[in-house]
Coordinates of C-alpha atoms in Angstrom, one line a residue:
X1 CA -0.3 -0.1 0.2
X2 CA 1.5 3.3 -0.9
X3 CA 0.9 5.9 1.7
X4 CA 1.6 9.8 1.0
X5 CA 0.3 13.0 2.7
X6 CA -1.0 14.1 5.8
X7 CA -4.4 15.0 6.7
X8 CA -8.0 13.2 7.1
X9 CA -7.2 9.7 5.5
X10 CA -8.4 9.1 2.0
X11 CA -8.8 5.6 0.1
X12 CA -8.1 5.5 -3.4
X13 CA -9.5 2.5 -5.4
X14 CA -8.3 1.3 -8.5
X15 CA -10.3 -0.4 -11.6
X16 CA -10.0 -3.6 -13.7
X17 CA -6.4 -4.6 -14.1
X18 CA -4.7 -1.6 -13.2
X19 CA -2.4 -1.0 -10.2
X20 CA -2.2 1.5 -7.4
X21 CA 0.1 3.6 -10.2
X22 CA -3.4 4.3 -11.7
X23 CA -3.1 7.5 -9.5
X24 CA 0.0 8.3 -10.0
X25 CA -0.6 11.7 -11.3
X26 CA -4.2 12.2 -8.8
X27 CA -2.3 11.5 -5.1
X28 CA 0.0 14.3 -4.8
X29 CA -2.5 17.0 -5.7
X30 CA -4.5 15.5 -2.6
X31 CA -1.5 14.5 -0.5
X32 CA -1.4 18.7 0.2
X33 CA -5.0 17.9 2.4
X34 CA -5.1 14.4 3.3
X35 CA -3.6 11.4 4.2
X36 CA -3.8 9.1 0.8
X37 CA -3.3 5.6 0.4
X38 CA -3.4 3.5 -2.5
X39 CA -3.7 -0.6 -1.9
X40 CA -3.5 -2.7 -4.6
X41 CA -7.2 -4.9 -4.4
X42 CA -6.9 -8.4 -3.1
X43 CA -6.0 -10.0 -6.9
X44 CA -4.7 -7.3 -9.0
X45 CA -2.2 -4.9 -9.6
X46 CA 1.1 -5.9 -7.9
X47 CA -0.6 -7.8 -5.3
X48 CA 0.4 -11.7 -4.8
X49 CA -1.8 -14.5 -6.2
X50 CA -1.0 -17.5 -4.6
X51 CA -3.0 -20.4 -6.5
X52 CA -5.0 -20.9 -3.3
X53 CA -7.1 -17.7 -2.8
X54 CA -10.1 -17.2 -3.7
X55 CA -10.1 -14.2 -6.0
X56 CA -13.6 -12.8 -5.5
X57 CA -15.8 -9.9 -5.2
X58 CA -16.1 -11.1 -1.4
X59 CA -12.7 -11.7 -1.2
X60 CA -11.5 -8.1 -2.2
X61 CA -14.1 -6.3 -0.1
X62 CA -13.0 -8.7 2.9
X63 CA -9.3 -7.6 2.1
X64 CA -10.4 -4.1 1.8
X65 CA -11.9 -4.7 5.5
X66 CA -8.9 -6.0 6.9
X67 CA -7.0 -3.3 5.6
X68 CA -9.0 -0.1 7.3
X69 CA -9.0 -2.9 10.4
X70 CA -5.4 -3.5 10.7
X71 CA -2.9 -1.7 12.9
X72 CA -1.2 -0.5 10.3
X73 CA -4.0 1.4 8.9
X74 CA -4.6 3.2 12.1
X75 CA -0.9 4.1 12.3
X76 CA -0.7 5.3 9.2
X77 CA -3.9 7.6 9.7
X78 CA -3.2 8.5 13.7
X79 CA 0.4 8.2 13.4
X80 CA 0.0 6.5 17.0
X81 CA -1.3 2.9 18.5
X82 CA -5.0 2.4 18.1
X83 CA -5.9 4.2 21.6
X84 CA -7.8 6.4 19.6
X85 CA -11.0 5.6 17.2
X86 CA -10.3 5.3 13.2
X87 CA -10.4 8.7 11.4
X88 CA -13.8 8.8 9.2
X89 CA -12.3 7.7 5.8
X90 CA -13.1 8.9 2.4
X91 CA -13.0 6.8 -0.7
X92 CA -12.0 7.6 -3.8
X93 CA -13.3 4.6 -6.6
X94 CA -12.1 4.6 -10.4
X95 CA -14.1 2.6 -12.6
X96 CA -14.3 -0.8 -11.4
X97 CA -13.2 0.9 -7.9
X98 CA -16.5 2.5 -7.6
X99 CA -18.3 -0.2 -7.4
X100 CA -15.7 -1.4 -4.9
X101 CA -16.3 2.0 -3.0
X102 CA -19.7 1.3 -3.0
X103 CA -19.7 -1.9 -1.2
X104 CA -17.7 -1.0 1.4
X105 CA -19.5 1.7 2.0
X106 CA -22.1 -0.3 2.4
X107 CA -20.7 -2.9 4.8
X108 CA -18.6 -0.5 6.7
X109 CA -20.8 2.9 7.1
X110 CA -19.2 3.1 10.6
X111 CA -15.9 3.9 8.7
X112 CA -16.6 5.6 5.4
X113 CA -17.9 8.8 5.5
X114 CA -18.0 9.9 2.0
X115 CA -17.5 8.7 -2.0
X116 CA -16.2 9.9 -5.0
X117 CA -17.2 7.2 -8.2
X118 CA -14.5 7.9 -11.1
X119 CA -16.2 6.8 -14.2
X120 CA -18.4 4.5 -12.5
X121 CA -18.5 1.0 -14.3
X122 CA -20.3 -1.6 -13.1
X123 CA -23.3 0.3 -11.9
X124 CA -25.5 -1.3 -14.4
X125 CA -24.5 -4.6 -15.5
X126 CA -25.5 -7.6 -14.3
X127 CA -22.8 -10.7 -12.9
X128 CA -20.6 -11.9 -15.7
X129 CA -22.0 -15.2 -17.2
X130 CA -20.5 -18.3 -15.6
X131 CA -18.5 -20.0 -16.4
X132 CA -16.5 -18.7 -19.2
X133 CA -15.5 -21.7 -21.9
X134 CA -11.7 -22.6 -21.2
X135 CA -10.6 -21.6 -24.4
X136 CA -12.0 -18.0 -24.2
X137 CA -10.6 -17.1 -20.7
X138 CA -7.0 -18.3 -22.3
X139 CA -7.5 -16.1 -25.1
X140 CA -8.8 -13.1 -23.3
X141 CA -5.8 -13.1 -21.4
X142 CA -3.6 -13.9 -23.8
X143 CA -4.8 -11.0 -25.8
X144 CA -4.6 -8.6 -22.9
X145 CA -1.2 -9.3 -22.1
X146 CA -0.1 -8.4 -25.4
X147 CA 2.0 -4.9 -25.5
X148 CA -0.2 -3.9 -28.9
X149 CA -3.8 -4.5 -27.2
X150 CA -2.6 -3.0 -24.0
X151 CA -1.7 0.5 -25.9
X152 CA -4.8 0.4 -27.6
X153 CA -7.3 -0.3 -24.9
X154 CA -5.8 2.5 -23.1
X155 CA -5.7 4.8 -26.0
X156 CA -9.0 4.1 -26.3
X157 CA -9.9 4.9 -22.9
X158 CA -8.1 8.5 -23.3
X159 CA -10.2 11.2 -24.9
X160 CA -7.2 12.9 -26.4
X161 CA -4.6 10.1 -26.3
X162 CA -1.9 12.0 -28.0
X163 CA -2.1 14.7 -25.3
X164 CA -2.4 12.3 -22.2
X165 CA -1.2 9.1 -23.1
X166 CA 2.7 8.2 -23.7
X167 CA 5.4 6.0 -22.9
X168 CA 5.2 6.9 -19.2
X169 CA 1.3 6.1 -18.6
X170 CA 1.8 3.1 -21.1
X171 CA 4.4 1.4 -18.7
X172 CA 2.2 2.1 -15.7
X173 CA -0.6 0.4 -17.1
X174 CA 1.3 -2.7 -17.7
X175 CA 4.1 -2.9 -15.5
X176 CA 2.0 -5.7 -13.5
X177 CA 1.5 -7.8 -16.5
X178 CA 4.4 -9.4 -15.2
X179 CA 3.9 -10.3 -11.9
X180 CA 3.3 -14.1 -11.0
X181 CA 0.1 -15.4 -11.6
X182 CA -1.4 -12.4 -13.5
X183 CA -3.0 -14.4 -16.2
X184 CA -4.6 -16.7 -13.3
X185 CA -5.8 -13.8 -11.5
X186 CA -7.5 -12.2 -13.9
X187 CA -9.4 -16.2 -14.9
X188 CA -10.1 -16.6 -11.5
X189 CA -12.2 -13.5 -11.0
X190 CA -14.1 -13.9 -14.2
X191 CA -15.1 -17.3 -13.0
X192 CA -16.3 -15.4 -9.8
X193 CA -18.5 -13.7 -12.2
X194 CA -17.0 -10.1 -10.9
X195 CA -19.1 -7.2 -9.2
X196 CA -22.6 -7.2 -10.8
X197 CA -24.8 -4.0 -11.2
X198 CA -25.6 -1.7 -7.9
X199 CA -28.0 -2.5 -5.4
X200 CA -30.5 -0.1 -5.0
X201 CA -30.9 2.1 -3.2
X202 CA -27.2 3.7 -2.9
X203 CA -25.4 3.8 0.2
X204 CA -26.6 7.1 2.7
X205 CA -23.1 8.3 2.6
X206 CA -22.8 11.2 0.5
X207 CA -21.6 10.7 -3.1
X208 CA -20.1 12.6 -5.7
X209 CA -19.8 11.2 -9.0
X210 CA -17.5 12.6 -12.3
X211 CA -18.2 11.1 -15.8
X212 CA -15.9 11.9 -18.7
X213 CA -18.2 13.4 -21.7
X214 CA -16.1 11.6 -24.3
X215 CA -15.8 8.6 -21.7
X216 CA -16.1 5.9 -25.2
X217 CA -15.5 2.8 -22.6
X218 CA -19.5 3.0 -21.1
X219 CA -21.8 2.9 -24.1
X220 CA -24.5 5.1 -24.7
X221 CA -27.0 3.4 -22.4
X222 CA -24.8 2.6 -19.4
X223 CA -24.1 6.3 -19.5
X224 CA -27.9 6.8 -19.7
X225 CA -28.2 4.6 -16.6
X226 CA -25.3 6.3 -14.2
X227 CA -27.0 9.4 -14.6
X228 CA -30.2 8.1 -13.6
X229 CA -28.5 6.3 -10.7
X230 CA -26.7 9.1 -9.7
X231 CA -28.8 11.8 -10.8
X232 CA -27.5 15.3 -9.4
X233 CA -24.8 13.6 -7.7
X234 CA -23.2 12.9 -11.0
X235 CA -21.0 15.7 -12.6
X236 CA -19.6 15.5 -16.2
X237 CA -16.2 16.6 -17.1
X238 CA -15.6 17.9 -20.8
X239 CA -12.5 16.8 -23.0
X240 CA -12.5 13.7 -20.5
X241 CA -12.7 9.9 -21.7
X242 CA -12.7 6.9 -19.1
X243 CA -9.6 8.0 -16.9
X244 CA -10.1 11.4 -15.4
X245 CA -7.3 10.6 -12.8
X246 CA -4.8 10.6 -15.6
X247 CA -6.5 13.1 -18.3
X248 CA -7.9 16.0 -15.9
X249 CA -6.2 14.9 -12.5
X250 CA -6.4 18.3 -11.4
X251 CA -10.4 18.9 -12.0
X252 CA -10.7 15.7 -10.1
X253 CA -8.7 16.9 -7.2
X254 CA -10.5 20.3 -7.3
X255 CA -14.0 18.5 -7.4
X256 CA -13.4 16.7 -4.3
X257 CA -11.3 19.3 -2.3
X258 CA -14.3 21.9 -3.1
X259 CA -16.8 19.5 -2.5
X260 CA -15.8 18.5 1.0
X261 CA -15.6 21.9 1.8
X262 CA -18.9 22.7 1.2
X263 CA -20.1 19.9 3.5
X264 CA -17.5 21.2 6.1
X265 CA -19.7 24.8 5.7
X266 CA -23.1 23.3 5.4

């Protein structure tokens, strides 16, 4: 888990098949006011993937719950032994991480104070069909392991890739593919069905959603459903695709800081 900055704790959760490096641009902008904590979701990023690990939504969430209940988390956020109650926790989730954030808020309303959902994927989709044929599983992970596939996919997620997706971003988004068990971990998560559509109603904590106006990864129908689910809690970012944490980190940081300042003044 990466830890930087000082202030109220803020947990950042990456999307599907990325790592904590997904927030390389956003985290420093928030660290001036917050204690930013960026774990790898269980089974993703640089997280170990032992063969007996059941990589499923429930395991991912239990891993996060154990993290925020651990002495290491308390020391990182309080700077002392567990003599004080845990500080209220803000959570920012990107893409699939938005679904993870919602479920963590439902499970731990005693700990999660507020949520920001970036390009929230999975709010409207049913679970993945179970199981995928082994040949399709193998072919899919093989294609995702190829440099050209990942390069094309990540460029597709940017509204103006020539401006915001270069060599550094490519390396950040692909370096975890070499982790032992990477392909097996994706296949195991796929077999679990993944995160299904969000339950209704949404958790009671304050929620702010940010959606790129030029997000091509979400279909028009998916975006309309996201707008219907979040309503006035959703803001759109112009000239932005599916990864506002990369394309518009200044706007994302400012949106969070201003939103929380307004809540404190209310």
